[in-house]
JSON list of C-alpha atoms in Angstrom, two decimals:
[
{"chain": "L", "resi": 1, "resn": "UNK", "atom": "CA", "xyz": [36.21, 30.26, -31.24]},
{"chain": "L", "resi": 2, "resn": "UNK", "atom": "CA", "xyz": [33.97, 33.27, -30.57]},
{"chain": "L", "resi": 3, "resn": "UNK", "atom": "CA", "xyz": [33.28, 34.66, -34.06]},
{"chain": "L", "resi": 4, "resn": "UNK", "atom": "CA", "xyz": [31.65, 37.97, -33.22]},
{"chain": "L", "resi": 5, "resn": "UNK", "atom": "CA", "xyz": [30.53, 37.91, -29.61]},
{"chain": "L", "resi": 6, "resn": "UNK", "atom": "CA", "xyz": [27.36, 35.86, -30.27]},
{"chain": "L", "resi": 7, "resn": "UNK", "atom": "CA", "xyz": [28.25, 32.98, -32.62]},
{"chain": "L", "resi": 8, "resn": "UNK", "atom": "CA", "xyz": [30.47, 30.18, -31.31]},
{"chain": "L", "resi": 9, "resn": "UNK", "atom": "CA", "xyz": [32.29, 28.19, -33.99]},
{"chain": "L", "resi": 10, "resn": "UNK", "atom": "CA", "xyz": [33.59, 24.89, -32.59]},
{"chain": "L", "resi": 11, "resn": "UNK", "atom": "CA", "xyz": [37.20, 24.29, -33.67]},
{"chain": "L", "resi": 12, "resn": "UNK", "atom": "CA", "xyz": [39.24, 21.10, -33.36]},
{"chain": "L", "resi": 13, "resn": "UNK", "atom": "CA", "xyz": [43.06, 21.46, -33.53]},
{"chain": "L", "resi": 14, "resn": "UNK", "atom": "CA", "xyz": [45.41, 18.55, -34.09]},
{"chain": "L", "resi": 15, "resn": "UNK", "atom": "CA", "xyz": [48.08, 20.18, -31.95]},
{"chain": "L", "resi": 16, "resn": "UNK", "atom": "CA", "xyz": [49.24, 23.36, -30.20]},
{"chain": "L", "resi": 17, "resn": "UNK", "atom": "CA", "xyz": [51.42, 25.59, -32.37]},
{"chain": "L", "resi": 18, "resn": "UNK", "atom": "CA", "xyz": [54.66, 25.52, -30.40]},
{"chain": "L", "resi": 19, "resn": "UNK", "atom": "CA", "xyz": [58.06, 23.88, -30.23]},
{"chain": "L", "resi": 20, "resn": "UNK", "atom": "CA", "xyz": [58.33, 20.82, -32.53]},
{"chain": "L", "resi": 21, "resn": "UNK", "atom": "CA", "xyz": [54.91, 21.38, -34.10]},
{"chain": "L", "resi": 22, "resn": "UNK", "atom": "CA", "xyz": [55.67, 25.00, -34.99]},
{"chain": "L", "resi": 23, "resn": "UNK", "atom": "CA", "xyz": [59.00, 23.94, -36.47]},
{"chain": "L", "resi": 24, "resn": "UNK", "atom": "CA", "xyz": [57.38, 21.15, -38.49]},
{"chain": "L", "resi": 25, "resn": "UNK", "atom": "CA", "xyz": [54.66, 23.43, -39.93]},
{"chain": "L", "resi": 26, "resn": "UNK", "atom": "CA", "xyz": [57.12, 26.14, -40.91]},
{"chain": "L", "resi": 27, "resn": "UNK", "atom": "CA", "xyz": [59.56, 23.60, -42.40]},
{"chain": "L", "resi": 28, "resn": "UNK", "atom": "CA", "xyz": [56.78, 22.06, -44.44]},
{"chain": "L", "resi": 29, "resn": "UNK", "atom": "CA", "xyz": [55.25, 25.33, -45.63]},
{"chain": "L", "resi": 30, "resn": "UNK", "atom": "CA", "xyz": [58.29, 27.48, -46.16]},
{"chain": "L", "resi": 31, "resn": "UNK", "atom": "CA", "xyz": [61.42, 25.38, -46.38]},
{"chain": "L", "resi": 32, "resn": "UNK", "atom": "CA", "xyz": [60.58, 22.53, -48.69]},
{"chain": "L", "resi": 33, "resn": "UNK", "atom": "CA", "xyz": [60.60, 19.73, -46.06]},
{"chain": "L", "resi": 34, "resn": "UNK", "atom": "CA", "xyz": [57.99, 17.72, -47.94]},
{"chain": "L", "resi": 35, "resn": "UNK", "atom": "CA", "xyz": [58.85, 14.48, -46.11]},
{"chain": "L", "resi": 36, "resn": "UNK", "atom": "CA", "xyz": [56.72, 15.92, -43.28]},
{"chain": "L", "resi": 37, "resn": "UNK", "atom": "CA", "xyz": [53.59, 15.70, -45.39]},
{"chain": "L", "resi": 38, "resn": "UNK", "atom": "CA", "xyz": [52.51, 12.21, -44.27]},
{"chain": "L", "resi": 39, "resn": "UNK", "atom": "CA", "xyz": [52.96, 12.93, -40.56]},
{"chain": "L", "resi": 40, "resn": "UNK", "atom": "CA", "xyz": [51.13, 16.28, -40.72]},
{"chain": "L", "resi": 41, "resn": "UNK", "atom": "CA", "xyz": [48.36, 14.78, -42.85]},
{"chain": "L", "resi": 42, "resn": "UNK", "atom": "CA", "xyz": [47.78, 12.01, -40.30]},
{"chain": "L", "resi": 43, "resn": "UNK", "atom": "CA", "xyz": [47.48, 14.59, -37.52]},
{"chain": "L", "resi": 44, "resn": "UNK", "atom": "CA", "xyz": [45.03, 16.61, -39.58]},
{"chain": "L", "resi": 45, "resn": "UNK", "atom": "CA", "xyz": [43.03, 13.47, -40.38]},
{"chain": "L", "resi": 46, "resn": "UNK", "atom": "CA", "xyz": [42.65, 12.58, -36.72]},
{"chain": "L", "resi": 47, "resn": "UNK", "atom": "CA", "xyz": [41.40, 16.07, -35.95]},
{"chain": "L", "resi": 48, "resn": "UNK", "atom": "CA", "xyz": [38.89, 15.87, -38.82]},
{"chain": "L", "resi": 49, "resn": "UNK", "atom": "CA", "xyz": [37.54, 12.54, -37.54]},
{"chain": "L", "resi": 50, "resn": "UNK", "atom": "CA", "xyz": [37.34, 13.93, -34.01]},
{"chain": "L", "resi": 51, "resn": "UNK", "atom": "CA", "xyz": [35.22, 16.79, -35.25]},
{"chain": "L", "resi": 52, "resn": "UNK", "atom": "CA", "xyz": [32.29, 14.77, -36.56]},
{"chain": "L", "resi": 53, "resn": "UNK", "atom": "CA", "xyz": [33.05, 11.05, -36.53]},
{"chain": "L", "resi": 54, "resn": "UNK", "atom": "CA", "xyz": [32.81, 9.48, -39.97]},
{"chain": "L", "resi": 55, "resn": "UNK", "atom": "CA", "xyz": [31.63, 12.70, -41.55]},
{"chain": "L", "resi": 56, "resn": "UNK", "atom": "CA", "xyz": [28.76, 11.26, -43.62]},
{"chain": "L", "resi": 57, "resn": "UNK", "atom": "CA", "xyz": [27.61, 13.95, -46.05]},
{"chain": "L", "resi": 58, "resn": "UNK", "atom": "CA", "xyz": [29.80, 16.60, -44.45]},
{"chain": "L", "resi": 59, "resn": "UNK", "atom": "CA", "xyz": [31.72, 18.95, -46.76]},
{"chain": "L", "resi": 60, "resn": "UNK", "atom": "CA", "xyz": [35.33, 19.75, -45.92]},
{"chain": "L", "resi": 61, "resn": "UNK", "atom": "CA", "xyz": [36.06, 23.28, -47.27]},
{"chain": "L", "resi": 62, "resn": "UNK", "atom": "CA", "xyz": [39.75, 24.24, -47.33]},
{"chain": "L", "resi": 63, "resn": "UNK", "atom": "CA", "xyz": [40.74, 27.85, -46.71]},
{"chain": "L", "resi": 64, "resn": "UNK", "atom": "CA", "xyz": [42.35, 29.12, -49.94]},
{"chain": "L", "resi": 65, "resn": "UNK", "atom": "CA", "xyz": [45.93, 30.34, -50.03]},
{"chain": "L", "resi": 66, "resn": "UNK", "atom": "CA", "xyz": [46.54, 33.85, -51.25]},
{"chain": "L", "resi": 67, "resn": "UNK", "atom": "CA", "xyz": [47.78, 34.19, -54.81]},
{"chain": "L", "resi": 68, "resn": "UNK", "atom": "CA", "xyz": [51.14, 35.46, -53.64]},
{"chain": "L", "resi": 69, "resn": "UNK", "atom": "CA", "xyz": [51.63, 32.56, -51.19]},
{"chain": "L", "resi": 70, "resn": "UNK", "atom": "CA", "xyz": [50.70, 30.05, -53.87]},
{"chain": "L", "resi": 71, "resn": "UNK", "atom": "CA", "xyz": [53.13, 31.54, -56.37]},
{"chain": "L", "resi": 72, "resn": "UNK", "atom": "CA", "xyz": [55.89, 31.52, -53.76]},
{"chain": "L", "resi": 73, "resn": "UNK", "atom": "CA", "xyz": [55.36, 27.93, -52.56]},
{"chain": "L", "resi": 74, "resn": "UNK", "atom": "CA", "xyz": [53.89, 26.37, -55.68]},
{"chain": "L", "resi": 75, "resn": "UNK", "atom": "CA", "xyz": [51.23, 24.58, -53.62]},
{"chain": "L", "resi": 76, "resn": "UNK", "atom": "CA", "xyz": [48.50, 25.09, -51.06]},
{"chain": "L", "resi": 77, "resn": "UNK", "atom": "CA", "xyz": [49.47, 23.35, -47.77]},
{"chain": "L", "resi": 78, "resn": "UNK", "atom": "CA", "xyz": [45.87, 22.61, -46.72]},
{"chain": "L", "resi": 79, "resn": "UNK", "atom": "CA", "xyz": [44.91, 21.23, -50.15]},
{"chain": "L", "resi": 80, "resn": "UNK", "atom": "CA", "xyz": [48.04, 19.12, -50.27]},
{"chain": "L", "resi": 81, "resn": "UNK", "atom": "CA", "xyz": [47.35, 17.55, -46.86]},
{"chain": "L", "resi": 82, "resn": "UNK", "atom": "CA", "xyz": [43.73, 16.84, -47.75]},
{"chain": "L", "resi": 83, "resn": "UNK", "atom": "CA", "xyz": [44.86, 15.26, -50.99]},
{"chain": "L", "resi": 84, "resn": "UNK", "atom": "CA", "xyz": [47.24, 13.04, -49.04]},
{"chain": "L", "resi": 85, "resn": "UNK", "atom": "CA", "xyz": [44.37, 11.85, -46.83]},
{"chain": "L", "resi": 86, "resn": "UNK", "atom": "CA", "xyz": [42.17, 11.25, -49.86]},
{"chain": "L", "resi": 87, "resn": "UNK", "atom": "CA", "xyz": [44.87, 9.17, -51.61]},
{"chain": "L", "resi": 88, "resn": "UNK", "atom": "CA", "xyz": [45.29, 7.05, -48.50]},
{"chain": "L", "resi": 89, "resn": "UNK", "atom": "CA", "xyz": [41.54, 6.53, -48.08]},
{"chain": "L", "resi": 90, "resn": "UNK", "atom": "CA", "xyz": [41.48, 8.31, -44.71]},
{"chain": "L", "resi": 91, "resn": "UNK", "atom": "CA", "xyz": [38.68, 10.81, -45.37]},
{"chain": "L", "resi": 92, "resn": "UNK", "atom": "CA", "xyz": [35.86, 8.43, -44.52]},
{"chain": "L", "resi": 93, "resn": "UNK", "atom": "CA", "xyz": [32.51, 9.90, -45.50]},
{"chain": "L", "resi": 94, "resn": "UNK", "atom": "CA", "xyz": [33.83, 13.45, -45.75]},
{"chain": "L", "resi": 95, "resn": "UNK", "atom": "CA", "xyz": [33.75, 15.10, -49.17]},
{"chain": "L", "resi": 96, "resn": "UNK", "atom": "CA", "xyz": [36.27, 17.83, -50.05]},
{"chain": "L", "resi": 97, "resn": "UNK", "atom": "CA", "xyz": [34.73, 20.79, -51.86]},
{"chain": "L", "resi": 98, "resn": "UNK", "atom": "CA", "xyz": [37.07, 23.61, -52.96]},
{"chain": "L", "resi": 99, "resn": "UNK", "atom": "CA", "xyz": [34.27, 26.11, -52.53]},
{"chain": "L", "resi": 100, "resn": "UNK", "atom": "CA", "xyz": [36.16, 29.27, -51.56]},
{"chain": "L", "resi": 101, "resn": "UNK", "atom": "CA", "xyz": [38.46, 31.62, -53.34]},
{"chain": "L", "resi": 102, "resn": "UNK", "atom": "CA", "xyz": [40.24, 34.81, -52.52]},
{"chain": "L", "resi": 103, "resn": "UNK", "atom": "CA", "xyz": [38.57, 38.00, -53.62]},
{"chain": "L", "resi": 104, "resn": "UNK", "atom": "CA", "xyz": [40.35, 41.34, -54.13]},
{"chain": "L", "resi": 105, "resn": "UNK", "atom": "CA", "xyz": [37.11, 43.25, -53.79]},
{"chain": "L", "resi": 106, "resn": "UNK", "atom": "CA", "xyz": [35.19, 43.31, -50.52]},
{"chain": "L", "resi": 107, "resn": "UNK", "atom": "CA", "xyz": [31.53, 42.35, -50.62]},
{"chain": "L", "resi": 108, "resn": "UNK", "atom": "CA", "xyz": [29.58, 45.16, -48.98]},
{"chain": "L", "resi": 109, "resn": "UNK", "atom": "CA", "xyz": [26.44, 43.16, -48.23]},
{"chain": "L", "resi": 110, "resn": "UNK", "atom": "CA", "xyz": [27.87, 39.85, -47.03]},
{"chain": "L", "resi": 111, "resn": "UNK", "atom": "CA", "xyz": [27.22, 38.76, -43.46]},
{"chain": "L", "resi": 112, "resn": "UNK", "atom": "CA", "xyz": [27.90, 35.95, -41.10]},
{"chain": "L", "resi": 113, "resn": "UNK", "atom": "CA", "xyz": [25.16, 34.25, -39.11]},
{"chain": "L", "resi": 114, "resn": "UNK", "atom": "CA", "xyz": [26.02, 36.72, -36.32]},
{"chain": "L", "resi": 115, "resn": "UNK", "atom": "CA", "xyz": [25.80, 39.75, -38.57]},
{"chain": "L", "resi": 116, "resn": "UNK", "atom": "CA", "xyz": [29.44, 40.57, -39.49]},
{"chain": "L", "resi": 117, "resn": "UNK", "atom": "CA", "xyz": [29.46, 42.86, -42.49]},
{"chain": "L", "resi": 118, "resn": "UNK", "atom": "CA", "xyz": [32.30, 43.59, -44.86]},
{"chain": "L", "resi": 119, "resn": "UNK", "atom": "CA", "xyz": [33.18, 47.23, -45.39]},
{"chain": "L", "resi": 120, "resn": "UNK", "atom": "CA", "xyz": [33.36, 48.65, -48.89]},
{"chain": "L", "resi": 121, "resn": "UNK", "atom": "CA", "xyz": [36.67, 49.01, -50.63]},
{"chain": "L", "resi": 122, "resn": "UNK", "atom": "CA", "xyz": [39.65, 46.90, -51.51]},
{"chain": "L", "resi": 123, "resn": "UNK", "atom": "CA", "xyz": [41.00, 44.18, -49.26]},
{"chain": "L", "resi": 124, "resn": "UNK", "atom": "CA", "xyz": [44.59, 44.39, -48.09]},
{"chain": "L", "resi": 125, "resn": "UNK", "atom": "CA", "xyz": [46.13, 40.92, -48.33]},
{"chain": "L", "resi": 126, "resn": "UNK", "atom": "CA", "xyz": [49.64, 41.68, -47.09]},
{"chain": "L", "resi": 127, "resn": "UNK", "atom": "CA", "xyz": [51.01, 39.67, -44.21]},
{"chain": "L", "resi": 128, "resn": "UNK", "atom": "CA", "xyz": [49.25, 39.60, -40.87]},
{"chain": "L", "resi": 129, "resn": "UNK", "atom": "CA", "xyz": [52.22, 38.81, -38.62]},
{"chain": "L", "resi": 130, "resn": "UNK", "atom": "CA", "xyz": [52.32, 41.11, -35.63]},
{"chain": "L", "resi": 131, "resn": "UNK", "atom": "CA", "xyz": [48.69, 42.16, -35.89]},
{"chain": "L", "resi": 132, "resn": "UNK", "atom": "CA", "xyz": [46.16, 41.92, -33.07]},
{"chain": "L", "resi": 133, "resn": "UNK", "atom": "CA", "xyz": [42.76, 40.28, -33.25]},
{"chain": "L", "resi": 134, "resn": "UNK", "atom": "CA", "xyz": [40.85, 43.40, -34.35]},
{"chain": "L", "resi": 135, "resn": "UNK", "atom": "CA", "xyz": [43.40, 44.37, -36.96]},
{"chain": "L", "resi": 136, "resn": "UNK", "atom": "CA", "xyz": [43.42, 40.88, -38.47]},
{"chain": "L", "resi": 137, "resn": "UNK", "atom": "CA", "xyz": [39.61, 40.77, -38.56]},
{"chain": "L", "resi": 138, "resn": "UNK", "atom": "CA", "xyz": [39.46, 44.12, -40.39]},
{"chain": "L", "resi": 139, "resn": "UNK", "atom": "CA", "xyz": [42.14, 43.08, -42.86]},
{"chain": "L", "resi": 140, "resn": "UNK", "atom": "CA", "xyz": [40.53, 39.81, -43.93]},
{"chain": "L", "resi": 141, "resn": "UNK", "atom": "CA", "xyz": [36.88, 40.90, -43.79]},
{"chain": "L", "resi": 142, "resn": "UNK", "atom": "CA", "xyz": [35.37, 40.47, -47.22]},
{"chain": "L", "resi": 143, "resn": "UNK", "atom": "CA", "xyz": [38.51, 38.78, -48.63]},
{"chain": "L", "resi": 144, "resn": "UNK", "atom": "CA", "xyz": [36.82, 35.50, -49.57]},
{"chain": "L", "resi": 145, "resn": "UNK", "atom": "CA", "xyz": [33.90, 34.48, -51.72]},
{"chain": "L", "resi": 146, "resn": "UNK", "atom": "CA", "xyz": [32.41, 31.26, -52.92]},
{"chain": "L", "resi": 147, "resn": "UNK", "atom": "CA", "xyz": [33.18, 29.70, -56.26]},
{"chain": "L", "resi": 148, "resn": "UNK", "atom": "CA", "xyz": [29.97, 30.01, -58.27]},
{"chain": "L", "resi": 149, "resn": "UNK", "atom": "CA", "xyz": [30.09, 26.48, -59.80]},
{"chain": "L", "resi": 150, "resn": "UNK", "atom": "CA", "xyz": [30.54, 24.92, -56.37]},
{"chain": "L", "resi": 151, "resn": "UNK", "atom": "CA", "xyz": [27.70, 26.66, -54.58]},
{"chain": "L", "resi": 152, "resn": "UNK", "atom": "CA", "xyz": [25.27, 23.85, -55.37]},
{"chain": "L", "resi": 153, "resn": "UNK", "atom": "CA", "xyz": [27.61, 21.40, -53.64]},
{"chain": "L", "resi": 154, "resn": "UNK", "atom": "CA", "xyz": [27.51, 23.29, -50.33]},
{"chain": "L", "resi": 155, "resn": "UNK", "atom": "CA", "xyz": [24.04, 24.87, -50.38]},
{"chain": "L", "resi": 156, "resn": "UNK", "atom": "CA", "xyz": [22.08, 23.49, -47.45]},
{"chain": "L", "resi": 157, "resn": "UNK", "atom": "CA", "xyz": [24.90, 21.12, -46.56]},
{"chain": "L", "resi": 158, "resn": "UNK", "atom": "CA", "xyz": [26.92, 20.89, -43.31]},
{"chain": "L", "resi": 159, "resn": "UNK", "atom": "CA", "xyz": [30.41, 22.31, -43.85]},
{"chain": "L", "resi": 160, "resn": "UNK", "atom": "CA", "xyz": [33.64, 22.12, -41.88]},
{"chain": "L", "resi": 161, "resn": "UNK", "atom": "CA", "xyz": [36.32, 24.71, -42.64]},
{"chain": "L", "resi": 162, "resn": "UNK", "atom": "CA", "xyz": [39.87, 23.37, -42.80]},
{"chain": "L", "resi": 163, "resn": "UNK", "atom": "CA", "xyz": [42.99, 25.53, -42.29]},
{"chain": "L", "resi": 164, "resn": "UNK", "atom": "CA", "xyz": [46.57, 25.01, -41.19]},
{"chain": "L", "resi": 165, "resn": "UNK", "atom": "CA", "xyz": [47.12, 27.46, -38.29]},
{"chain": "L", "resi": 166, "resn": "UNK", "atom": "CA", "xyz": [44.60, 29.17, -36.06]},
{"chain": "L", "resi": 167, "resn": "UNK", "atom": "CA", "xyz": [45.91, 32.38, -34.54]},
{"chain": "L", "resi": 168, "resn": "UNK", "atom": "CA", "xyz": [43.13, 34.93, -33.83]},
{"chain": "L", "resi": 169, "resn": "UNK", "atom": "CA", "xyz": [40.32, 33.19, -35.76]},
{"chain": "L", "resi": 170, "resn": "UNK", "atom": "CA", "xyz": [39.87, 36.05, -38.21]},
{"chain": "L", "resi": 171, "resn": "UNK", "atom": "CA", "xyz": [40.50, 33.86, -41.25]},
{"chain": "L", "resi": 172, "resn": "UNK", "atom": "CA", "xyz": [38.04, 31.18, -40.07]},
{"chain": "L", "resi": 173, "resn": "UNK", "atom": "CA", "xyz": [35.43, 33.86, -39.35]},
{"chain": "L", "resi": 174, "resn": "UNK", "atom": "CA", "xyz": [35.79, 35.22, -42.87]},
{"chain": "L", "resi": 175, "resn": "UNK", "atom": "CA", "xyz": [35.55, 31.72, -44.40]},
{"chain": "L", "resi": 176, "resn": "UNK", "atom": "CA", "xyz": [32.42, 31.12, -42.32]},
{"chain": "L", "resi": 177, "resn": "UNK", "atom": "CA", "xyz": [30.91, 34.35, -43.61]},
{"chain": "L", "resi": 178, "resn": "UNK", "atom": "CA", "xyz": [31.55, 33.47, -47.22]},
{"chain": "L", "resi": 179, "resn": "UNK", "atom": "CA", "xyz": [30.16, 29.93, -46.86]},
{"chain": "L", "resi": 180, "resn": "UNK", "atom": "CA", "xyz": [27.06, 31.23, -45.04]},
{"chain": "L", "resi": 181, "resn": "UNK", "atom": "CA", "xyz": [26.47, 33.79, -47.82]},
{"chain": "L", "resi": 182, "resn": "UNK", "atom": "CA", "xyz": [26.60, 30.91, -50.35]},
{"chain": "L", "resi": 183, "resn": "UNK", "atom": "CA", "xyz": [24.02, 28.87, -48.46]},
{"chain": "L", "resi": 184, "resn": "UNK", "atom": "CA", "xyz": [26.34, 26.48, -46.64]},
{"chain": "L", "resi": 185, "resn": "UNK", "atom": "CA", "xyz": [25.71, 25.41, -43.03]},
{"chain": "L", "resi": 186, "resn": "UNK", "atom": "CA", "xyz": [28.97, 25.94, -41.15]},
{"chain": "L", "resi": 187, "resn": "UNK", "atom": "CA", "xyz": [29.10, 23.42, -38.29]},
{"chain": "L", "resi": 188, "resn": "UNK", "atom": "CA", "xyz": [32.73, 23.88, -37.23]},
{"chain": "L", "resi": 189, "resn": "UNK", "atom": "CA", "xyz": [36.36, 24.08, -38.25]},
{"chain": "L", "resi": 190, "resn": "UNK", "atom": "CA", "xyz": [39.48, 21.92, -38.09]},
{"chain": "L", "resi": 191, "resn": "UNK", "atom": "CA", "xyz": [43.05, 23.19, -38.01]},
{"chain": "L", "resi": 192, "resn": "UNK", "atom": "CA", "xyz": [46.38, 21.51, -38.01]},
{"chain": "L", "resi": 193, "resn": "UNK", "atom": "CA", "xyz": [47.56, 23.60, -35.08]},
{"chain": "L", "resi": 194, "resn": "UNK", "atom": "CA", "xyz": [46.42, 26.51, -32.93]},
{"chain": "L", "resi": 195, "resn": "UNK", "atom": "CA", "xyz": [48.27, 29.26, -31.10]},
{"chain": "L", "resi": 196, "resn": "UNK", "atom": "CA", "xyz": [47.03, 30.81, -27.91]},
{"chain": "L", "resi": 197, "resn": "UNK", "atom": "CA", "xyz": [44.63, 33.56, -28.96]},
{"chain": "L", "resi": 198, "resn": "UNK", "atom": "CA", "xyz": [45.78, 37.05, -27.91]},
{"chain": "L", "resi": 199, "resn": "UNK", "atom": "CA", "xyz": [43.68, 39.68, -26.21]},
{"chain": "L", "resi": 200, "resn": "UNK", "atom": "CA", "xyz": [41.61, 41.87, -28.54]},
{"chain": "L", "resi": 201, "resn": "UNK", "atom": "CA", "xyz": [44.28, 44.56, -28.55]},
{"chain": "L", "resi": 202, "resn": "UNK", "atom": "CA", "xyz": [47.23, 42.27, -28.18]},
{"chain": "L", "resi": 203, "resn": "UNK", "atom": "CA", "xyz": [50.01, 41.39, -30.59]},
{"chain": "L", "resi": 204, "resn": "UNK", "atom": "CA", "xyz": [50.64, 38.00, -32.06]},
{"chain": "L", "resi": 205, "resn": "UNK", "atom": "CA", "xyz": [54.24, 36.91, -32.36]},
{"chain": "L", "resi": 206, "resn": "UNK", "atom": "CA", "xyz": [55.95, 34.06, -34.16]},
{"chain": "L", "resi": 207, "resn": "UNK", "atom": "CA", "xyz": [52.85, 33.02, -36.10]},
{"chain": "L", "resi": 208, "resn": "UNK", "atom": "CA", "xyz": [52.99, 31.99, -39.76]},
{"chain": "L", "resi": 209, "resn": "UNK", "atom": "CA", "xyz": [51.03, 33.73, -42.50]},
{"chain": "L", "resi": 210, "resn": "UNK", "atom": "CA", "xyz": [47.92, 31.85, -43.35]},
{"chain": "L", "resi": 211, "resn": "UNK", "atom": "CA", "xyz": [45.40, 31.64, -46.81]},
{"chain": "L", "resi": 212, "resn": "UNK", "atom": "CA", "xyz": [34.58, 17.66, -57.15]},
{"chain": "L", "resi": 213, "resn": "UNK", "atom": "CA", "xyz": [36.99, 16.38, -54.38]},
{"chain": "L", "resi": 214, "resn": "UNK", "atom": "CA", "xyz": [39.17, 14.32, -56.80]},
{"chain": "L", "resi": 215, "resn": "UNK", "atom": "CA", "xyz": [39.53, 17.21, -59.21]},
{"chain": "L", "resi": 216, "resn": "UNK", "atom": "CA", "xyz": [40.14, 19.80, -56.49]},
{"chain": "L", "resi": 217, "resn": "UNK", "atom": "CA", "xyz": [42.82, 17.74, -54.82]},
{"chain": "L", "resi": 218, "resn": "UNK", "atom": "CA", "xyz": [44.54, 16.73, -58.02]},
{"chain": "L", "resi": 219, "resn": "UNK", "atom": "CA", "xyz": [44.97, 20.33, -59.14]},
{"chain": "L", "resi": 220, "resn": "UNK", "atom": "CA", "xyz": [46.73, 21.14, -55.84]},
{"chain": "L", "resi": 221, "resn": "UNK", "atom": "CA", "xyz": [49.51, 18.58, -56.22]},
{"chain": "L", "resi": 222, "resn": "UNK", "atom": "CA", "xyz": [52.84, 19.98, -55.07]},
{"chain": "L", "resi": 223, "resn": "UNK", "atom": "CA", "xyz": [54.93, 21.02, -58.02]},
{"chain": "L", "resi": 224, "resn": "UNK", "atom": "CA", "xyz": [58.25, 19.29, -58.47]},
{"chain": "L", "resi": 225, "resn": "UNK", "atom": "CA", "xyz": [61.30, 21.38, -57.83]},
{"chain": "L", "resi": 226, "resn": "UNK", "atom": "CA", "xyz": [62.84, 22.69, -60.99]}
]
């Protein structure tokens, strides 16, 4: 993924977002088909291992869901899948650090390694469906920041960003910016599935909306239906 024309962020995807995979992801995230969790977690786990082998001393940093998405679903899909892998002992030497959170205020001075800067003002976190690459990048820029207590866990450490669906790469670029600002060394990203990236001015269609390891994974257990 070309972050800003100069920085290349290597991304490993478990699958292409189409046909059965697209249906499975949407069914899991939006329609309560939680029996898909094990299968999707296994796919994500294989992609994680393909990214850096056994992952010794590598931090896996999940992309946070937006507050509205979390309230609607009652869980964060990425956190839930990582928790599944942790419970089954399939994370190897990787350590999950919930180091990012959504921020309603854009950080004026934050930059990526390639020099992306957030504009001043308030971030707009409404859905991104139907937006092109540039529009998505502008919408999410400055929308994430590091969790202060977790900065020491990522400072100077290699980090891999984990998300569910890669569309234009705007979300991963913003996560990379926030981690870099906190002192983390972003070495790549892993996603459950990836769409074909559109042209800079193109429109994306049929894409879903996207957002201590033990403690972090436990708090993201899926809530039981009431």
